[in-house]
Coordinates of C-alpha atoms and ligand atoms in Angstrom, one line a residue:
X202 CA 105.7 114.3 111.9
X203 CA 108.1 114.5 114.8
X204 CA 109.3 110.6 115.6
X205 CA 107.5 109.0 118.1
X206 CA 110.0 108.3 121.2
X207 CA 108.3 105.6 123.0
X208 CA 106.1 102.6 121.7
X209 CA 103.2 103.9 123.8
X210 CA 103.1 106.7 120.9
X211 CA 103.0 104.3 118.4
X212 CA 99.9 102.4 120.2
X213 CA 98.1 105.8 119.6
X214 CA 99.1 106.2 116.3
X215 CA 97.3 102.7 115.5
X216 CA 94.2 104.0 117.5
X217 CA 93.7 106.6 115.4
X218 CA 94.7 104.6 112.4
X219 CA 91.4 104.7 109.8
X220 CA 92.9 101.8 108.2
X221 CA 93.7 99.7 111.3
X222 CA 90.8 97.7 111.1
X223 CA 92.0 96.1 107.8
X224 CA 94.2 93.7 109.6
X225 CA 91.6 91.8 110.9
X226 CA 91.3 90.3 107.2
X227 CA 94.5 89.1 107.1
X228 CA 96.1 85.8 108.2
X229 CA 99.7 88.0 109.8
X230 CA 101.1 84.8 111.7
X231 CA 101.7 85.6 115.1
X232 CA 104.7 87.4 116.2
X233 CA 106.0 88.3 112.9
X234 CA 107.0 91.9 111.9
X235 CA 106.6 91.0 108.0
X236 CA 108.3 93.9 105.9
X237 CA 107.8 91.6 103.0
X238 CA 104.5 92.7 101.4
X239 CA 106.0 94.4 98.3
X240 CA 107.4 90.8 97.3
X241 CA 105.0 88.5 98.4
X242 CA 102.1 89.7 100.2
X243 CA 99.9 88.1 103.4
X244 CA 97.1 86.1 102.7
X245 CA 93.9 87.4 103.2
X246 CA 92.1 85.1 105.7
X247 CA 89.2 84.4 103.4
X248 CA 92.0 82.9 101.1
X249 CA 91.6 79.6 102.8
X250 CA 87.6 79.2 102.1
X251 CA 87.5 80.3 98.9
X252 CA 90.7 77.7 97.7
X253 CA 88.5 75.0 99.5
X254 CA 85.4 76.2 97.6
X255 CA 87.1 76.0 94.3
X256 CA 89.3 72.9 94.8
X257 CA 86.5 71.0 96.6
X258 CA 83.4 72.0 94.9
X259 CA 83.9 73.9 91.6
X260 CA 87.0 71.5 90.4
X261 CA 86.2 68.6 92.8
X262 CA 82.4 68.3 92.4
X263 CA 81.2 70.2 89.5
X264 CA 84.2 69.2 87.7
X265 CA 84.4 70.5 83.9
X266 CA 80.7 72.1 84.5
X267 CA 82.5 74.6 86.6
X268 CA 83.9 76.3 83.3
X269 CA 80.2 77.8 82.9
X270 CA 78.3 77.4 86.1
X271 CA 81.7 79.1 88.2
X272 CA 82.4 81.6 85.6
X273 CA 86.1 80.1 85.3
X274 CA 85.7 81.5 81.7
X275 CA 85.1 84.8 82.8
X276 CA 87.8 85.2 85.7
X277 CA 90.5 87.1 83.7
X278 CA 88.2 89.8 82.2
X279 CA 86.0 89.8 85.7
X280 CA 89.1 90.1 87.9
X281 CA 90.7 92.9 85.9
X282 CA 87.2 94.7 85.9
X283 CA 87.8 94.5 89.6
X284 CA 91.3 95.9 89.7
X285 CA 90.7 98.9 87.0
X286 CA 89.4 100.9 89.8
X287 CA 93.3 100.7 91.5
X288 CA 94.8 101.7 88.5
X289 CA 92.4 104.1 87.0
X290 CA 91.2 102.1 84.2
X291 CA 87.9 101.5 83.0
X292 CA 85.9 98.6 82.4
X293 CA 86.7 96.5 79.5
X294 CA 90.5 97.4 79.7
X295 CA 92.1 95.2 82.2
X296 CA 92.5 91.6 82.0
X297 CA 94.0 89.4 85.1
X298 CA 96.3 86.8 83.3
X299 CA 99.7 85.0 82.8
X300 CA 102.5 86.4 84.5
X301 CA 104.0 90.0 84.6
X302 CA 107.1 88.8 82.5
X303 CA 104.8 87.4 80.0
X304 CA 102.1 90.5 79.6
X305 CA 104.7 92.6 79.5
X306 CA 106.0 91.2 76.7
X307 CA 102.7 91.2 74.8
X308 CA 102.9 94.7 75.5
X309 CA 106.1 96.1 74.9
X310 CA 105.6 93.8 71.2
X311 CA 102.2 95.7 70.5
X312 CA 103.4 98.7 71.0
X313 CA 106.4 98.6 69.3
X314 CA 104.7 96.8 66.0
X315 CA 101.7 99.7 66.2
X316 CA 105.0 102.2 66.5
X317 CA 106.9 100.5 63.3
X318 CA 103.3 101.1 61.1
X319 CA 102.7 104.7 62.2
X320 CA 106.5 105.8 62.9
X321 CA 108.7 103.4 60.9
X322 CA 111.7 105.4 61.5
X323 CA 112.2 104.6 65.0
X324 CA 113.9 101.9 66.3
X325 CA 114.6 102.8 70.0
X326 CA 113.2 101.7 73.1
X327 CA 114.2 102.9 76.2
X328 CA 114.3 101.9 79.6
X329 CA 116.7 102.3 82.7
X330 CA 119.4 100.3 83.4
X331 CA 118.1 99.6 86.8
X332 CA 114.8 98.4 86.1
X333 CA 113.5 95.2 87.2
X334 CA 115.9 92.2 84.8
X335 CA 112.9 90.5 83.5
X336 CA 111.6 93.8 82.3
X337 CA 115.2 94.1 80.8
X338 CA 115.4 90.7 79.4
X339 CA 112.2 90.9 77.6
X340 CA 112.9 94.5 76.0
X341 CA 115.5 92.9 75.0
X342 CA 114.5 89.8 73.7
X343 CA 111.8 91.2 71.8
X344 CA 114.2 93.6 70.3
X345 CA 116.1 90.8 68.2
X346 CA 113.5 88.5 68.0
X347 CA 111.4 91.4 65.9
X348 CA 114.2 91.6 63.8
X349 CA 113.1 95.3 62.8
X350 CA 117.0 96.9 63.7
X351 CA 115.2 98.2 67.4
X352 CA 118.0 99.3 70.0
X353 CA 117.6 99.1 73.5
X354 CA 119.1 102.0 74.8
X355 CA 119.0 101.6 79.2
X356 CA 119.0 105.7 80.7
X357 CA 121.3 105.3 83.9
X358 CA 119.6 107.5 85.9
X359 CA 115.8 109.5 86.2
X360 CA 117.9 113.1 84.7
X361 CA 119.0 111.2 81.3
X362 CA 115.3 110.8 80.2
X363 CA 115.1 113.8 78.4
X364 CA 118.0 113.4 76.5
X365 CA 116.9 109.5 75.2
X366 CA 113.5 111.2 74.3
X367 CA 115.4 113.7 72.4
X368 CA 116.0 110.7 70.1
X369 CA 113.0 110.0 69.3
X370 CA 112.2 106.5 70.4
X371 CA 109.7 104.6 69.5
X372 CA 108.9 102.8 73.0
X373 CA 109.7 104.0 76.8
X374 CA 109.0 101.2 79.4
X375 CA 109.9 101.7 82.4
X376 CA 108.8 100.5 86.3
X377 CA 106.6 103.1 88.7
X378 CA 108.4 102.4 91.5
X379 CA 111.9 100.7 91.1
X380 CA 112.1 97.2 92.9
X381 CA 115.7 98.0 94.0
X382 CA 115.7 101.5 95.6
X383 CA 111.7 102.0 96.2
X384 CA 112.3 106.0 94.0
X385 CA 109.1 106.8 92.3
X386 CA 108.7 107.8 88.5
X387 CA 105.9 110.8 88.2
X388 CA 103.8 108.4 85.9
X389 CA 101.7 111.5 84.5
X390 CA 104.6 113.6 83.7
X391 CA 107.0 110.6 82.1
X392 CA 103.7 110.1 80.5
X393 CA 103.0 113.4 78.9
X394 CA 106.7 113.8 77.9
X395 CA 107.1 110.7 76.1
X396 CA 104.0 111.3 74.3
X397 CA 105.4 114.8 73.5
X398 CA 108.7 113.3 71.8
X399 CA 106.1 110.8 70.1
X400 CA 106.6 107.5 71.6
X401 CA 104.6 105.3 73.6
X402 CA 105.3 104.3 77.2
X403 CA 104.7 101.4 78.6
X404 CA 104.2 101.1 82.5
X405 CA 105.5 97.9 84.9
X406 CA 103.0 98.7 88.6
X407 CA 104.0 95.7 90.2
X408 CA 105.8 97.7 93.4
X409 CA 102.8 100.3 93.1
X410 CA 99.5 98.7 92.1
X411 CA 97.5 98.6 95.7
X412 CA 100.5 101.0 97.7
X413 CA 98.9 103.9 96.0
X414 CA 96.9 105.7 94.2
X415 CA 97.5 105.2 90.2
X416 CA 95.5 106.9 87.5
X417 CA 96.1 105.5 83.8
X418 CA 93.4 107.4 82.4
X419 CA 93.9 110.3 83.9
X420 CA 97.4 110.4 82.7
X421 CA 96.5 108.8 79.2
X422 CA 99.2 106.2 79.1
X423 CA 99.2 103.4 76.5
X424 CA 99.8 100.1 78.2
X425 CA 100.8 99.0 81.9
X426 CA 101.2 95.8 83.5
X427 CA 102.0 94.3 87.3
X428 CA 102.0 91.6 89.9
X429 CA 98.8 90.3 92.3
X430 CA 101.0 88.9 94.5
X431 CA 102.9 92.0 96.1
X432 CA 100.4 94.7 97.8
X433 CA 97.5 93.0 96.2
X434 CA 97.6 90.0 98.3
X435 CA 97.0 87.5 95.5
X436 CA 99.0 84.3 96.6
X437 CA 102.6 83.0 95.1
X438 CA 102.7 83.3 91.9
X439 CA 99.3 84.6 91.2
X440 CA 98.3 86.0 87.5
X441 CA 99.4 89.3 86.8
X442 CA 97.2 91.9 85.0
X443 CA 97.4 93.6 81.6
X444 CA 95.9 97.4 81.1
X445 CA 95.5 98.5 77.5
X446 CA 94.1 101.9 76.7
X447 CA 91.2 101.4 74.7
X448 CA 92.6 103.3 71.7
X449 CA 95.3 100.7 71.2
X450 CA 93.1 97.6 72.5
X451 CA 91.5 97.2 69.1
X452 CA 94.1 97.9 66.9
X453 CA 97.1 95.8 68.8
X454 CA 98.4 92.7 67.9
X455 CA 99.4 90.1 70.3
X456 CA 102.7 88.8 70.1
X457 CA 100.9 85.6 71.9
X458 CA 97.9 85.0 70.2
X459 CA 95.9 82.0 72.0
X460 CA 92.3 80.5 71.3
X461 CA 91.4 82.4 74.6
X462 CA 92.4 85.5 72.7
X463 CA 89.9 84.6 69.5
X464 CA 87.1 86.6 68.5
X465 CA 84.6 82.9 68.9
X466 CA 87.0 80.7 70.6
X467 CA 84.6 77.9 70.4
X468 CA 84.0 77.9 66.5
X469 CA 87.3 76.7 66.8
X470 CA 88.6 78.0 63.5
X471 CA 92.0 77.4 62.1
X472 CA 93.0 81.3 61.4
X473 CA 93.2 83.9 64.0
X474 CA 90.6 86.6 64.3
X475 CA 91.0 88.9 67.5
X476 CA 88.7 89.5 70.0
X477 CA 87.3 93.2 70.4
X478 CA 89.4 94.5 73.0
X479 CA 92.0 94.3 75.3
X480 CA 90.1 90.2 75.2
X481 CA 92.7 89.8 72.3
X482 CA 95.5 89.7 74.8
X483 CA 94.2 86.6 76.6
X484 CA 97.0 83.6 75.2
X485 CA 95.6 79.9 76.8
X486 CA 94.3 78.5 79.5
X487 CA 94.4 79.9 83.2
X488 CA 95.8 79.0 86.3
X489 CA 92.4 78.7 87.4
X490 CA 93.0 77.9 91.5
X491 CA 95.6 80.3 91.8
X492 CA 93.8 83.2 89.8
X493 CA 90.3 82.6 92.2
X494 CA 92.2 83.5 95.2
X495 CA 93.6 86.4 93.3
X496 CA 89.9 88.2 94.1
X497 CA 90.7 87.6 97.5
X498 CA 92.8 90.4 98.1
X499 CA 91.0 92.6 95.3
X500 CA 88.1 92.5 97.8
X501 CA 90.2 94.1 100.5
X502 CA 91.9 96.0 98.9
X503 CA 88.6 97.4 97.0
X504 CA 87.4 98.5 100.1
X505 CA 90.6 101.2 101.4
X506 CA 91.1 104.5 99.8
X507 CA 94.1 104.6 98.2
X508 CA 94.5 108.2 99.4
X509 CA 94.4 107.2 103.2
X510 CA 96.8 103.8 101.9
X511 CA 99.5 106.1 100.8
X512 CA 99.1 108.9 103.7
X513 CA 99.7 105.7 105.9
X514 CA 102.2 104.1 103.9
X515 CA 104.3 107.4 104.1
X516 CA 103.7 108.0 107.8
X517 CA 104.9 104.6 108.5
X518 CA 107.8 105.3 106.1
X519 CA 108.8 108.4 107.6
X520 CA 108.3 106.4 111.3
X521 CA 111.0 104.3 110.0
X522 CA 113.2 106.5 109.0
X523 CA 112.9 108.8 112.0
X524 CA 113.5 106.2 114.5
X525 CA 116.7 104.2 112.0
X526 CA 118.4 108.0 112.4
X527 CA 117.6 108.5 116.4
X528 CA 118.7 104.7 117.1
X529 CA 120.7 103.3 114.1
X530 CA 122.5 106.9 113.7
X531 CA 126.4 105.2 114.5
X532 CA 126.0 102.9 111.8
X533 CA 127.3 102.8 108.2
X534 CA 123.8 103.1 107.0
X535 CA 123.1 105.0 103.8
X536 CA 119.3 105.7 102.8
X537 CA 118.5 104.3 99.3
X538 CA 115.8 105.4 98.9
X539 CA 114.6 109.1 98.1
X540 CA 113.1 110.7 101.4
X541 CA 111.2 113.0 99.7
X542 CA 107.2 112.1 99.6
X543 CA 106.8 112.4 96.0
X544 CA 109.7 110.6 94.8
X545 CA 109.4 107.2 97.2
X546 CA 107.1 104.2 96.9
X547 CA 106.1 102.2 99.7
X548 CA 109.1 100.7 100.3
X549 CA 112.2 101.0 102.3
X550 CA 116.0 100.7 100.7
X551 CA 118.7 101.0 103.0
X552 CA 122.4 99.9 102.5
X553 CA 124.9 98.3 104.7
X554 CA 128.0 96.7 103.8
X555 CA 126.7 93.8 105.5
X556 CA 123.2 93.9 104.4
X557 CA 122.5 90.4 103.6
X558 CA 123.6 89.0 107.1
X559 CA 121.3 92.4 108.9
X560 CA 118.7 91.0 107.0
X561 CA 119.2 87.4 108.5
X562 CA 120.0 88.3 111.9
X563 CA 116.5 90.5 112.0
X564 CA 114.6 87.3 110.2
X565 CA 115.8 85.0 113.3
X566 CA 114.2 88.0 115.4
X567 CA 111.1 87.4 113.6
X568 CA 111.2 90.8 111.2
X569 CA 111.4 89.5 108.1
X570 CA 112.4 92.3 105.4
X571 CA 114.8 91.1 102.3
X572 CA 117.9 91.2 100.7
X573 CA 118.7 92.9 97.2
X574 CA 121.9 93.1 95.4
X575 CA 125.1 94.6 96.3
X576 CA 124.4 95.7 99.8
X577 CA 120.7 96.4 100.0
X578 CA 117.8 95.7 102.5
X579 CA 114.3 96.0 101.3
X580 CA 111.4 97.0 104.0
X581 CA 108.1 96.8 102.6
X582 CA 105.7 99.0 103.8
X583 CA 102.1 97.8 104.0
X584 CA 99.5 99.8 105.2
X585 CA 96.7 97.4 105.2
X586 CA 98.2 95.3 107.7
X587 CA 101.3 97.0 109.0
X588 CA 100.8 98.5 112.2
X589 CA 102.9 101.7 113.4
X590 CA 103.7 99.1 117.0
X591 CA 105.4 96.9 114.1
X592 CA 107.8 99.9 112.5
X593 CA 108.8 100.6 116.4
X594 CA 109.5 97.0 117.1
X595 CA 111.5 96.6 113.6
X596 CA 113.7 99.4 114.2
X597 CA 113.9 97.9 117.3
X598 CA 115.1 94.9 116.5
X599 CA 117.4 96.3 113.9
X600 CA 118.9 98.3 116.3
X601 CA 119.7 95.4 118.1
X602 CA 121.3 93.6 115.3
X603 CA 123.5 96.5 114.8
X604 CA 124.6 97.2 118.5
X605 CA 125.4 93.5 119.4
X606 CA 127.3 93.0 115.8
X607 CA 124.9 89.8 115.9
X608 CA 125.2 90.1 111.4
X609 CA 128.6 88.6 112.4
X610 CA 127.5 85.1 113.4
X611 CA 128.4 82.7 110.9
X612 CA 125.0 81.1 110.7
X613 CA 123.6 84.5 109.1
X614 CA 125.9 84.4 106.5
X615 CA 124.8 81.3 104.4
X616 CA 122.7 81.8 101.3
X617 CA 119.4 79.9 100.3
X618 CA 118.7 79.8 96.5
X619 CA 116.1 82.9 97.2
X620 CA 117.3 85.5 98.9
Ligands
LIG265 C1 108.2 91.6 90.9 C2 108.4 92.2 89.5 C3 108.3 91.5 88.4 C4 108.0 90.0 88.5 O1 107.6 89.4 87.2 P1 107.1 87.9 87.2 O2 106.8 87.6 85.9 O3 105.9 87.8 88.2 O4 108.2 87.0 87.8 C5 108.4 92.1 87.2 N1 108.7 93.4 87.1 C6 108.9 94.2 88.2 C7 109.2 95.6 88.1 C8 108.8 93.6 89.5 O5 108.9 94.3 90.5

């Protein structure tokens, strides 16, 4: 696509936008160009209702009643039978639950306990050094706390996979998209080529799941998790989801193992006997409010192709990136992010040496992108609600910031705890 010179092409760009009408579902607040969608997404208008239907009448009226009569019981397993069709898994192999730090750690500890019972010699797991540092954290956590002599070995860059595989690990877990720099993993190749040096891999979707199209099955990996609360539109802090092939969902063990999790929760037996399934992931009781309003989103998001999601998501991308050369191009700007189509997510990196006061200076102009160590900016791109008019008017804006040195104001330059 040639850049667009003039806002007037961007208005006809988002006339012929298939997806355009999408934004009518969402609650964008006026004004606001929010490039913030892979971190916490928009609310979905119909959020409101439904939190007033469940607070009001399912936990208000019906009170305890509401665990049968609202199918409260039921969300997790409901919800992720809803979102398989985003990730390209099944029924029956998804749950909605707990938090991505936590499902990922049931994960990465079933995989690696069915790994030390059919490959007992091996003791690595790999992941990349720039991965998300929860997914880090917990890798590494669970590496001592098995106390099985497993070594985290971190690659440093996409080129030194082979070479860790060559080694024969026992687990790969690594994030689709990285959070940092928006580069994008070929999940059915890594797939096929960790399975090839006889490991398992272990997926993190939560800067992919709802930007594009994912297929699990297709590409026969083992386990996956990710966020609801990025492009899926679920709310802060909104359950996460669990994906378990079924050939490991009835012979993993959870490192968590809850009544919720129980073959007959309610016989209420002393000793643990897993549900059939990828149910035996399920630890306790669920954020019940927040994981209602997760469907919310699913229900928007169920009704794009993910096919015409990512052709946007790239066109907007590429819009970006067009107009940041034609108007930013006397800046020290340095692009993050791989331009290439098949090696970006749907997000934006680029750095500045004075990133975090950029980022500041475009939030008081109501663009609202974010911050991410050393020197980078993050801008989310979200095709069911971004508009191309908003790409123009961020670049825009940025532009501005750049031009008028308005980064150097003092007031841009103080941190919140969040940033
Ligand atoms: C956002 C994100 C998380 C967040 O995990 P939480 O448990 O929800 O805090 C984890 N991993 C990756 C790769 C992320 O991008």
């Amino acid at each position: 696509m040639t850049a667009p010179t003039t806002r007037a092409d961007c208005v006809r760009l988002d006339e012929a936008d298939p997806l355009a009408a999408l934004r009518d579902e969402f609650a964008v607040p006026d004004g606001l160009v929010y490039l913030d969608g892979n971190s916490l997404g928009v609310r979905p208008r119909a959020a409101a209702a439904r939190a007033a239907q469940v607070v009001e009448q399912e936990w208000g009226h019906d009170l305890i009643g509401s665990w049968n009569s609202a199918g409260w019981w039921e969300l997790p397993g409901r919800l992720g039978d809803r979102l398989a069709p985003l990730i390209g898994g099944g029924p029956g192999t998804t749950l909605v639950t707990d938090t991505t730090t936590s499902n990922l750690f049931k994960a990465l500890a079933a995989a690696m306990t069915l790994q030390s019972s059919a490959a007992p010699g091996r003791r690595l797991v790999v992941s990349e050094r720039d991965n998300f540092p929860t997914d880090l954290y917990v890798a590494a956590g669970l590496a001592e706390l098995l106390g099985q002599g497993h070594e985290l070995r971190l690659i440093e860059s996409p080129a030194d996979l082979d070479a860790a595989l060559a080694d024969g690990p026992a687990v790969v877990t690594l994030s689709h998209v990285n959070y940092r720099t928006g580069a994008l993993w070929d999940l059915a190749d890594v797939t096929a080529r960790v399975h090839a040096a006889g490991a398992l891999v272990v997926w993190d979707l939560a800067h992919s799941v709802g930007a594009l199209p994912i297929d699990l099955s297709g590409a026969d990996a083992d386990f996956a998790v990710g966020c609801t609360y990025k492009y899926l539109n679920g709310g802060p802090g909104s359950p996460a989801f669990l994906w378990v092939h079924p050939r490991h969902a009835g012979a993993g063990t959870s490192a968590l193992p809850g009544w919720w999790g129980h073959a007959r929760p309610f016989a209420m037996e002393s000793a643990f006997e897993p549900a059939e399934g990828v149910g035996r992931f399920l630890s306790g009781t669920q954020p019940v409010v927040s994981l209602a309003l997760v469907e919310c989103g699913l229900d928007i998001a169920s009704c794009a192709d993910l096919a015409a999601v990512r052709a946007k998501s790239l066109a907007l991308g590429d819009l970006f990136l067009d107009l940041v050369e034609q108007r930013c191009g006397d800046h020290p700007l340095t692009l993050v992010t791989p331009r290439e189509h098949e090696r970006r997510g749907s997000h934006l990196t680029l750095a500045h040496p004075d990133a975090f006061a950029v980022v500041q200076a475009l939030i008081a102009r109501g663009v609202v992108g974010d911050y991410r160590e050393p020197d980078c900016m993050r801008f989310g791109l979200t095709p069911l609600y971004l508009r191309f008019v908003d790409v123009w008017d961020a670049v825009d804006a940025l532009a501005d910031v750049l031009d008028t040195r308005a980064y150097e104001d003092p007031a841009h330059r103080t941190r919140s705890t969040v940033t």
